[in-house]
Every structure is written in C-alpha cells, then in structure tokens.
PDB file of C-alpha atoms in Angstrom:
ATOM      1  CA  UNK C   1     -10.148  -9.090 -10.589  1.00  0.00           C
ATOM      2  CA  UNK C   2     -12.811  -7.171  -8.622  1.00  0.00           C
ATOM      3  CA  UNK C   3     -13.432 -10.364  -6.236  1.00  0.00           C
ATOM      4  CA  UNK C   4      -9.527 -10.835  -5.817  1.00  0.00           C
ATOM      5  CA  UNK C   5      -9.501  -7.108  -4.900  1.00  0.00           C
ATOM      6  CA  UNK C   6     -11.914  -7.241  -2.125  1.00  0.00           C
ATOM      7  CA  UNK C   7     -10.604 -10.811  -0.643  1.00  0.00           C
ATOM      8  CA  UNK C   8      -7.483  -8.599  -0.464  1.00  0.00           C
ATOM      9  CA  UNK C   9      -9.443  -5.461   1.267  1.00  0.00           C
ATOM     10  CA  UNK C  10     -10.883  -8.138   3.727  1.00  0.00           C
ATOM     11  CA  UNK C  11      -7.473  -9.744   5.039  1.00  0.00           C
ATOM     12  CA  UNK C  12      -6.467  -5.814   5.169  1.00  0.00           C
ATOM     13  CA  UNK C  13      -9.369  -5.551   7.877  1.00  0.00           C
ATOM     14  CA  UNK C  14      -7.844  -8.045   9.224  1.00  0.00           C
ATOM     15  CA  UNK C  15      -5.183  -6.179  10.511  1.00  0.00           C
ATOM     16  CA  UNK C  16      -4.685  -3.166  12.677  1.00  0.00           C
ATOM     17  CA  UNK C  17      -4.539  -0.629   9.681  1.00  0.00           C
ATOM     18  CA  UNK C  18      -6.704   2.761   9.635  1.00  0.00           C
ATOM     19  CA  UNK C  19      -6.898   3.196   5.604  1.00  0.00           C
ATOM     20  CA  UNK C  20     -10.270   1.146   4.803  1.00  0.00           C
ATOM     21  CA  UNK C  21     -13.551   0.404   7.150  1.00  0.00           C
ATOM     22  CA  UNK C  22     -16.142  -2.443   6.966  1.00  0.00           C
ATOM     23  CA  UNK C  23     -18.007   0.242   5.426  1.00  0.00           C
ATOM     24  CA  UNK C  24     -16.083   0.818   2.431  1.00  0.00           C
ATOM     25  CA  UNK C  25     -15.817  -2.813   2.102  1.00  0.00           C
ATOM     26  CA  UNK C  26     -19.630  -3.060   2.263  1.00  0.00           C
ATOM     27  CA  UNK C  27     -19.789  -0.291  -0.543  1.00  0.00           C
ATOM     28  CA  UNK C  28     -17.191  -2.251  -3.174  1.00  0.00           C
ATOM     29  CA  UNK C  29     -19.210  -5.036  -2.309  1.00  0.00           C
ATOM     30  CA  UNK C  30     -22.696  -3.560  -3.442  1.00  0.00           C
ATOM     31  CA  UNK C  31     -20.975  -1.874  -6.202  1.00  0.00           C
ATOM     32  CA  UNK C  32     -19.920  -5.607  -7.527  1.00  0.00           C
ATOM     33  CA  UNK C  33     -23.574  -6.826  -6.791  1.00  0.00           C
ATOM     34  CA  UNK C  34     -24.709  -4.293  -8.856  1.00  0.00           C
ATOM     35  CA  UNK C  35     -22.156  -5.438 -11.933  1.00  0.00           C
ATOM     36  CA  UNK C  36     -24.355  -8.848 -11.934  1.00  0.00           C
ATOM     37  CA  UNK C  37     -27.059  -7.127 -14.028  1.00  0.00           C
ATOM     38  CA  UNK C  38     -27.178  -7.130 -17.408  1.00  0.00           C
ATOM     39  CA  UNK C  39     -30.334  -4.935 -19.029  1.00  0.00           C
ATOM     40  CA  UNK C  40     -31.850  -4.879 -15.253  1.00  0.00           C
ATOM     41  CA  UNK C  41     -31.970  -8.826 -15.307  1.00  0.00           C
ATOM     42  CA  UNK C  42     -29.586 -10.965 -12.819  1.00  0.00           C
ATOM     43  CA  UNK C  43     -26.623 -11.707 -15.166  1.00  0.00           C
ATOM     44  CA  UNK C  44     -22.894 -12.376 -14.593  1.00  0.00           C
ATOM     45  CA  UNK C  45     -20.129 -12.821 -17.286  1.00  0.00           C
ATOM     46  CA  UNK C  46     -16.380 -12.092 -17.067  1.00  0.00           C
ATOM     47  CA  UNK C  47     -14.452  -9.088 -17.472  1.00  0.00           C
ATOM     48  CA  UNK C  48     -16.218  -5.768 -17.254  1.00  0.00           C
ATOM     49  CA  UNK C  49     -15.075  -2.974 -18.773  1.00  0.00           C
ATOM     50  CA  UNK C  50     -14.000  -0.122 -16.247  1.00  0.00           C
ATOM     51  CA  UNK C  51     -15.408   2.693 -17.621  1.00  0.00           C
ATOM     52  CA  UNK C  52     -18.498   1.345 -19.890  1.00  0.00           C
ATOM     53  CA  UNK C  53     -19.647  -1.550 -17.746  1.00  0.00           C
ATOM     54  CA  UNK C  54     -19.650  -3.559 -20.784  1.00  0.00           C
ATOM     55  CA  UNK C  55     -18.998  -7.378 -20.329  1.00  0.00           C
ATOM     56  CA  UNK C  56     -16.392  -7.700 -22.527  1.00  0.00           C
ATOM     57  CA  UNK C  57     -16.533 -11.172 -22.941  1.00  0.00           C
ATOM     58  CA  UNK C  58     -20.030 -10.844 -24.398  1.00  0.00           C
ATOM     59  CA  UNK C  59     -18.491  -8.206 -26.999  1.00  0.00           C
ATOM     60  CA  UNK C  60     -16.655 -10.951 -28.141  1.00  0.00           C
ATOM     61  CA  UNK C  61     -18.809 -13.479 -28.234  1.00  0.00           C
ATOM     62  CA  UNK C  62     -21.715 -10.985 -30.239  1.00  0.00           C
ATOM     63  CA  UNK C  63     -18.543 -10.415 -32.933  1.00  0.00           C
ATOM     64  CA  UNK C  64     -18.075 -14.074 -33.377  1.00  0.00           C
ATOM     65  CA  UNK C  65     -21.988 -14.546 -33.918  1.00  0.00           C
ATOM     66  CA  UNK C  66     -22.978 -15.645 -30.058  1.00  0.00           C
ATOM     67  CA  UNK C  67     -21.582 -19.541 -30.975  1.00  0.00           C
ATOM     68  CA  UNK C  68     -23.762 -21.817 -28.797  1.00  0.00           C
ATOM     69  CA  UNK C  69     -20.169 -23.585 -27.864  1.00  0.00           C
ATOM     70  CA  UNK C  70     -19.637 -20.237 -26.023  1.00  0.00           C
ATOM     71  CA  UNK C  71     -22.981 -19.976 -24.216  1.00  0.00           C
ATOM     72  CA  UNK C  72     -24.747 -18.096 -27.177  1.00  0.00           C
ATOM     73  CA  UNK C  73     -26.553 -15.189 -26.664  1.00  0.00           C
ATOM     74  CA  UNK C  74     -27.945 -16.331 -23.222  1.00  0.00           C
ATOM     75  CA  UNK C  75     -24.272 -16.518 -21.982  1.00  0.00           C
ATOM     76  CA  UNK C  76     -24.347 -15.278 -18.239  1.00  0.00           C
ATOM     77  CA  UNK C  77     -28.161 -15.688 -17.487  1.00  0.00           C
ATOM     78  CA  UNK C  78     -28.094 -18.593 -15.096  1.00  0.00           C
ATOM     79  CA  UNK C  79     -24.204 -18.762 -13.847  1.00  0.00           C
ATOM     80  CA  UNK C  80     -24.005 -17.898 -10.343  1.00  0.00           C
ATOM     81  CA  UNK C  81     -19.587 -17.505  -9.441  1.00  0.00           C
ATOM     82  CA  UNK C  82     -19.077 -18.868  -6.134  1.00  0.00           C
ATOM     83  CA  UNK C  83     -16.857 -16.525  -5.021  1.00  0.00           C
ATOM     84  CA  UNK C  84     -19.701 -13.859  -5.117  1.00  0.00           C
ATOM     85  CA  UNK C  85     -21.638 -15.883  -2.302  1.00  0.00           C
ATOM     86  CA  UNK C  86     -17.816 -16.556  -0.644  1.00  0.00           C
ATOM     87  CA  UNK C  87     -17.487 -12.685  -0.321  1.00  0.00           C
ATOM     88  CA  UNK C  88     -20.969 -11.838   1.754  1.00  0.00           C
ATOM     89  CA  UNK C  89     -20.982 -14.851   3.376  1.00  0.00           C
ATOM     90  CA  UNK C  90     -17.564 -15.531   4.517  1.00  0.00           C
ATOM     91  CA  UNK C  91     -16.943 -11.190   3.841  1.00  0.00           C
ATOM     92  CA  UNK C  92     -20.022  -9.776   4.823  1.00  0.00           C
ATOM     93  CA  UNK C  93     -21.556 -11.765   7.279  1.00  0.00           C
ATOM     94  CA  UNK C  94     -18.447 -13.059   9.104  1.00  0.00           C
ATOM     95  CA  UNK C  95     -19.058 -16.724   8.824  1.00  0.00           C
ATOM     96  CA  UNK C  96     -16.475 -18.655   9.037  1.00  0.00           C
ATOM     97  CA  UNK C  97     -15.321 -22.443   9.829  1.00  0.00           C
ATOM     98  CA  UNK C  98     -12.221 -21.890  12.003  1.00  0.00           C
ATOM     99  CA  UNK C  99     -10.483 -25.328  13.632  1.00  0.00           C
ATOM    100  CA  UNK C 100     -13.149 -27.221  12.580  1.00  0.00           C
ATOM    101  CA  UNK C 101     -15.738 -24.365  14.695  1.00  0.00           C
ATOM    102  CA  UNK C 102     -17.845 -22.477  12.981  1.00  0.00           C
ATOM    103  CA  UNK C 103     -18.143 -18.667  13.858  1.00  0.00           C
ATOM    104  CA  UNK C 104     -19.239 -15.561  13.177  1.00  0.00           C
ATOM    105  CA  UNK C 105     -18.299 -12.215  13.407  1.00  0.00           C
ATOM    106  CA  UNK C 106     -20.371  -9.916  10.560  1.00  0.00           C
ATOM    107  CA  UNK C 107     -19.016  -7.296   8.785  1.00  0.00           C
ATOM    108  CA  UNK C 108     -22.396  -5.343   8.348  1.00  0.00           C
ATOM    109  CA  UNK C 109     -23.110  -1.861   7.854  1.00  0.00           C
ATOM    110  CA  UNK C 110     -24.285   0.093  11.104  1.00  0.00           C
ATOM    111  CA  UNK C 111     -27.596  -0.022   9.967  1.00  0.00           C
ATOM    112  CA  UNK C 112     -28.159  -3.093   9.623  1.00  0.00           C
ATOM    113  CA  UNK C 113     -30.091  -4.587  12.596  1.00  0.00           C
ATOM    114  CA  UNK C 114     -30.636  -8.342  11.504  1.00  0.00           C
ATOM    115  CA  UNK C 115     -30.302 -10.505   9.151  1.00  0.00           C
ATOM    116  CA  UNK C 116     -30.738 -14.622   8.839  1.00  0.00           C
ATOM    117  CA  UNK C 117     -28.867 -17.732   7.393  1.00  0.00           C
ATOM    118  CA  UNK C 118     -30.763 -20.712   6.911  1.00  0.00           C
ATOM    119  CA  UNK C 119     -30.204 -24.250   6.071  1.00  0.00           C
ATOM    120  CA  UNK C 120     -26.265 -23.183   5.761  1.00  0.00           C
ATOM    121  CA  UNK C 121     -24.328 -26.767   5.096  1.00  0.00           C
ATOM    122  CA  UNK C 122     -20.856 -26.966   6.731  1.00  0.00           C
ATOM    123  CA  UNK C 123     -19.173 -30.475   7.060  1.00  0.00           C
ATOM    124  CA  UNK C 124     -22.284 -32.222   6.392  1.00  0.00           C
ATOM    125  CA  UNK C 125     -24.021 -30.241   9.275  1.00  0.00           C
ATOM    126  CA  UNK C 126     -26.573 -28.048   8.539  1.00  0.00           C
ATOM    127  CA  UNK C 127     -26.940 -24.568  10.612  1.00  0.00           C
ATOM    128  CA  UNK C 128     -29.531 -21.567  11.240  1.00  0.00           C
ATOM    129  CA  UNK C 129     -27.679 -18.209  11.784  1.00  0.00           C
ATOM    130  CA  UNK C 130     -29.252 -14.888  13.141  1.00  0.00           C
ATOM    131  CA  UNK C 131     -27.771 -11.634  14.029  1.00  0.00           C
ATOM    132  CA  UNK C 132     -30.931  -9.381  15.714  1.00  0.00           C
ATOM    133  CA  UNK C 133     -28.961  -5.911  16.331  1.00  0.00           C
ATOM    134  CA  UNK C 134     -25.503  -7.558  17.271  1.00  0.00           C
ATOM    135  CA  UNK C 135     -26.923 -10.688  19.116  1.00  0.00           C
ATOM    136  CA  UNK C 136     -25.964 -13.276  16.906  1.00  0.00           C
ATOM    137  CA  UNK C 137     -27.476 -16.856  17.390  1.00  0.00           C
ATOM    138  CA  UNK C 138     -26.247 -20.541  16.029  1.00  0.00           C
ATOM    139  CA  UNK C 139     -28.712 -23.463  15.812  1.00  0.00           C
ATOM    140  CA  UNK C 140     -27.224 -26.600  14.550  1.00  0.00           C
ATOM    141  CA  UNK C 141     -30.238 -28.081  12.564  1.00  0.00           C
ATOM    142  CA  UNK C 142     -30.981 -31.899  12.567  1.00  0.00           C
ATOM    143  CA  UNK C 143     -29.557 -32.853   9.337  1.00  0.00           C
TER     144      UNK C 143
END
C-alpha cells in the first residue's frame, strides 16, 4: 500500500495543489527505502506492520515453520519489487518515456547537486543520464 500511496502523492504533484512538496515526497520515499531492511541487511517482504515494522508476512510464515514452498526462512533476501525502482526512477529522478521521447524532469531534494543513470534500457535503446546542479544531460549509448 505504501508504493500505491506515493504513485498517488506523485500524480498530486502533478497538479497545481499547495498541500505536499517534492520534498515530502522525497522523505516518504526514504522512509520506504528504509522499510527494505530487515536486521540491517537489504530485505523486502510484504505487508509491514504500522507501528512495529514487523513484516507480517514473515510472522506468518515463522508460525507455519518457514515452509521452503513459501521462501523459508530466507524469504525476502534477494527479491527486489519493481515498483521500488519505478518510484525513484520514474518518481524521483523524473524519467520518463512520454510519446515515444524520453525525458526528464527530477524530483530531487535541493541539495542534491548531481546524480547519474547509466546503461538505462528504454525501447531497446540504451541511455546515459546526468543532472550536474540542474543541467541535465541525455546520451543515447550505442546499443
């Protein structure tokens, strides 16, 4: 639900609207990069509780005995949700295939004054993206 939630707060900034920044959509994003932990190790599983940050799912499967069926007791270690990568590239850094065009217009904190994209496949053409404090530059790659 939390990556449903901020696809939501970015078509908000989409519109003319005063009630939520870039920035706060930069801090719910870092809060739900920080959810893909589990014991300080990159981990993602499905349904976190609220207030104890528990992944619920795991709960479950540790009740039922961590079934290998399930994903066992490694459950979460290697899975990588694509939506996560959707939301700071597409969120975050702006980029975007519009008409068949790709673009780019970043969402990045105020601080930030670069940051790079490499070897980014979009309809089987590969790009190099850099943003060096606001500039932003697109190299189609020889694929």
């Amino acid at each position: 639900a939390t990556a449903q939630t901020l696809n939501a707060v970015l078509k908000l900034l989409d519109t003319e609207q005063d009630v939520l920044t870039n920035e706060d959509f930069y801090q719910m994003l870092h809060t739900y990069a920080k959810m893909h932990t589990h014991q300080g190790q990159p981990w993602i599983d499905e349904v976190m509780h609220p207030e104890t940050g528990e992944w619920s799912s795991r709960a479950v499967l540790e009740r039922w005995g961590w079934p290998e069926a399930k994903g066992g007791v490694e459950r979460g270690r290697d899975y990588n949700h694509s939506t996560f990568c959707d939301l700071v590239l597409g969120g975050l850094l702006g980029i975007r295939v519009e008409d068949g065009e790709l673009s780019v217009h970043p969402r990045v904190p105020a601080n930030w004054t670069h940051f790079e994209v490499d070897n980014l496949w979009i309809e089987k053409r590969c790009f190099a993206i850099v943003y060096d404090k606001g500039k932003i530059t697109i190299k189609e790659k020889l694929s």
